[in-house]
Amino acid sequence: MFLERPNYPANFKFPDVDLHTIAGYIRNEVNLTFNTALGGKKAISSYTVDNTNKLPLGTNIYPLLKIFRNEESFLFPIGAGNIVSLTIAYVLAYSTKDTASGLTFHVAKEICRILQNSEIDDLIPFTIDKEQGITIKYESATTTDIVYDYAKINCAVFAY
């Protein structure tokens, strides 16, 4: 199979459609899971597809889901797809100390549940690479009254 050269139109915005799809799906599912527990507040207000160290500023951005590619492996035969190594970060900012780490933990576990189900649920628009597993790293920065808490989830998904 010969891979054709892509044709990009003028003013193409270079969206990462795969990652926007994954992030949007995870945001919607996590918000549905925690809707009652949070009294209708969103567990994830917004998402960004960005691999810089910068976090966006503004109102109604946090809690934030940030997703980016770390590495890709292309499968053979040519055109069989690829495996994308991802980081999915859940960033909780301006939260009180008594709830921040607990909420971060529970949201990260819910994201892992969604990722694990992707292997068997055809309605989920991606499939996890179970051979590479899923890891979560929790980190936080604290000032006197404000907590910046986040979880970094590393996994790999199949892209076709």
Short mmCIF file of C-alpha atoms in Angstrom, two decimals:
data_model
loop_
_atom_site.label_atom_id
_atom_site.label_comp_id
_atom_site.label_asym_id
_atom_site.label_seq_id
_atom_site.Cartn_x
_atom_site.Cartn_y
_atom_site.Cartn_z
CA MET A 1 0.00 0.00 0.00
CA PHE A 2 1.36 3.39 -1.02
CA LEU A 3 0.68 6.33 1.31
CA GLU A 4 -0.50 9.38 -0.62
CA ARG A 5 0.87 12.88 -0.01
CA PRO A 6 -1.63 14.97 1.99
CA ASN A 7 -2.99 18.19 0.54
CA TYR A 8 -3.25 21.06 3.06
CA PRO A 9 -5.36 24.06 2.05
CA ALA A 10 -4.37 27.70 2.62
CA ASN A 11 -4.86 28.85 6.21
CA PHE A 12 -4.97 25.27 7.54
CA LYS A 13 -5.07 25.42 11.37
CA PHE A 14 -3.29 22.06 11.99
CA PRO A 15 -5.72 20.68 14.56
CA ASP A 16 -4.92 17.44 16.33
CA VAL A 17 -8.31 15.88 15.68
CA ASP A 18 -7.48 12.62 17.48
CA LEU A 19 -6.48 14.35 20.71
CA HIS A 20 -9.41 16.78 20.60
CA THR A 21 -11.72 13.78 20.23
CA ILE A 22 -10.12 11.94 23.16
CA ALA A 23 -10.09 15.04 25.40
CA GLY A 24 -13.69 15.96 24.61
CA TYR A 25 -14.90 12.44 25.28
CA ILE A 26 -13.04 12.18 28.60
CA ARG A 27 -14.28 15.63 29.72
CA ASN A 28 -17.91 14.76 28.98
CA GLU A 29 -17.74 11.34 30.67
CA VAL A 30 -15.95 12.61 33.80
CA ASN A 31 -18.44 15.47 34.16
CA LEU A 32 -21.32 13.01 33.87
CA THR A 33 -19.79 10.78 36.56
CA PHE A 34 -19.30 13.57 39.09
CA ASN A 35 -22.37 15.69 38.26
CA THR A 36 -24.36 14.68 41.33
CA ALA A 37 -21.42 14.64 43.75
CA LEU A 38 -20.35 18.15 42.70
CA GLY A 39 -23.87 19.58 42.72
CA GLY A 40 -23.87 20.27 38.99
CA LYS A 41 -20.41 21.87 38.97
CA LYS A 42 -18.00 20.55 36.36
CA ALA A 43 -15.15 18.24 37.35
CA ILE A 44 -13.48 19.37 34.10
CA SER A 45 -14.33 22.87 32.86
CA SER A 46 -12.17 22.89 29.74
CA TYR A 47 -9.42 21.07 27.90
CA THR A 48 -6.39 21.99 25.88
CA VAL A 49 -4.28 20.05 23.40
CA ASP A 50 -0.85 21.46 24.10
CA ASN A 51 2.57 20.06 24.97
CA THR A 52 4.12 23.21 26.42
CA ASN A 53 4.76 23.79 30.11
CA LYS A 54 2.39 26.75 30.08
CA LEU A 55 -1.05 26.64 31.61
CA PRO A 56 -3.79 28.89 30.24
CA LEU A 57 -5.04 31.84 32.26
CA GLY A 58 -8.60 33.06 32.48
CA THR A 59 -11.94 32.48 34.06
CA ASN A 60 -13.84 29.21 33.72
CA ILE A 61 -10.74 27.30 32.57
CA TYR A 62 -10.11 25.23 35.69
CA PRO A 63 -10.39 22.38 36.44
CA LEU A 64 -8.47 21.74 33.23
CA LEU A 65 -7.74 18.62 31.20
CA LYS A 66 -4.49 18.97 29.25
CA ILE A 67 -3.54 16.30 26.72
CA PHE A 68 -0.48 15.92 24.52
CA ARG A 69 1.52 13.42 22.50
CA ASN A 70 4.83 12.10 23.83
CA GLU A 71 5.75 9.62 21.13
CA GLU A 72 4.32 7.70 18.17
CA SER A 73 5.11 4.25 16.80
CA PHE A 74 3.95 3.43 13.29
CA LEU A 75 2.73 -0.11 12.65
CA PHE A 76 3.42 -2.30 9.65
CA PRO A 77 2.21 -3.21 7.12
CA ILE A 78 2.18 0.40 5.92
CA GLY A 79 -1.06 2.12 6.81
CA ALA A 80 -1.96 -0.32 9.63
CA GLY A 81 -2.10 2.57 12.10
CA ASN A 82 0.06 3.82 14.91
CA ILE A 83 0.39 3.79 18.68
CA VAL A 84 0.40 7.21 20.34
CA SER A 85 1.97 7.63 23.77
CA LEU A 86 -0.02 10.31 25.64
CA THR A 87 0.03 12.40 28.76
CA ILE A 88 -3.36 13.40 30.08
CA ALA A 89 -3.02 15.94 32.88
CA TYR A 90 -5.85 16.89 35.19
CA VAL A 91 -5.09 20.29 36.70
CA LEU A 92 -7.05 21.60 39.65
CA ALA A 93 -6.18 25.18 40.61
CA TYR A 94 -7.36 27.61 43.24
CA SER A 95 -8.88 24.87 45.36
CA THR A 96 -9.10 24.51 49.09
CA LYS A 97 -6.56 22.20 50.69
CA ASP A 98 -9.15 19.92 52.25
CA THR A 99 -10.70 18.83 48.92
CA ALA A 100 -8.05 19.29 46.21
CA SER A 101 -6.02 16.08 46.47
CA GLY A 102 -9.10 13.90 47.04
CA LEU A 103 -10.89 15.28 44.00
CA THR A 104 -7.73 14.95 41.90
CA PHE A 105 -7.35 11.31 42.96
CA HIS A 106 -10.97 10.41 42.17
CA VAL A 107 -11.01 12.18 38.81
CA ALA A 108 -7.72 10.51 37.81
CA LYS A 109 -9.16 7.10 38.74
CA GLU A 110 -12.26 7.87 36.67
CA ILE A 111 -10.11 8.80 33.68
CA CYS A 112 -8.32 5.46 34.08
CA ARG A 113 -11.67 3.64 34.19
CA ILE A 114 -12.67 5.32 30.92
CA LEU A 115 -9.32 4.44 29.33
CA GLN A 116 -9.60 0.81 30.44
CA ASN A 117 -13.15 0.52 29.10
CA SER A 118 -12.03 1.78 25.70
CA GLU A 119 -10.72 -1.67 24.86
CA ILE A 120 -14.17 -3.25 25.11
CA ASP A 121 -16.66 -0.41 24.53
CA ASP A 122 -17.13 0.35 20.84
CA LEU A 123 -18.80 3.69 21.66
CA ILE A 124 -15.52 5.07 23.02
CA PRO A 125 -13.75 6.79 20.08
CA PHE A 126 -10.27 5.43 20.89
CA THR A 127 -8.66 2.21 22.14
CA ILE A 128 -6.04 1.95 24.87
CA ASP A 129 -2.89 -0.09 24.28
CA LYS A 130 -3.21 -2.43 27.26
CA GLU A 131 0.31 -3.77 26.75
CA GLN A 132 1.79 -0.40 27.76
CA GLY A 133 -0.50 0.03 30.76
CA ILE A 134 -1.54 3.24 32.50
CA THR A 135 0.40 5.19 35.12
CA ILE A 136 -0.62 8.15 37.25
CA LYS A 137 1.75 10.60 38.90
CA TYR A 138 0.31 13.04 41.45
CA GLU A 139 1.91 16.39 42.12
CA SER A 140 0.94 19.62 43.85
CA ALA A 141 2.21 23.06 44.70
CA THR A 142 0.85 24.83 47.76
CA THR A 143 0.86 28.42 48.92
CA THR A 144 -0.64 29.49 52.24
CA ASP A 145 -4.29 28.94 51.27
CA ILE A 146 -4.29 27.84 47.63
CA VAL A 147 -3.53 24.41 46.19
CA TYR A 148 -2.48 23.67 42.62
CA ASP A 149 -3.06 19.94 42.40
CA TYR A 150 -2.65 17.76 39.37
CA ALA A 151 -2.44 14.22 38.12
CA LYS A 152 -0.45 13.17 35.06
CA ILE A 153 -1.80 10.05 33.43
CA ASN A 154 0.46 8.32 30.92
CA CYS A 155 -0.86 5.75 28.51
CA ALA A 156 -0.88 4.81 24.84
CA VAL A 157 -3.76 4.56 22.40
CA PHE A 158 -4.14 3.09 18.94
CA ALA A 159 -4.78 5.58 16.13
CA TYR A 160 -5.93 4.39 12.71
#
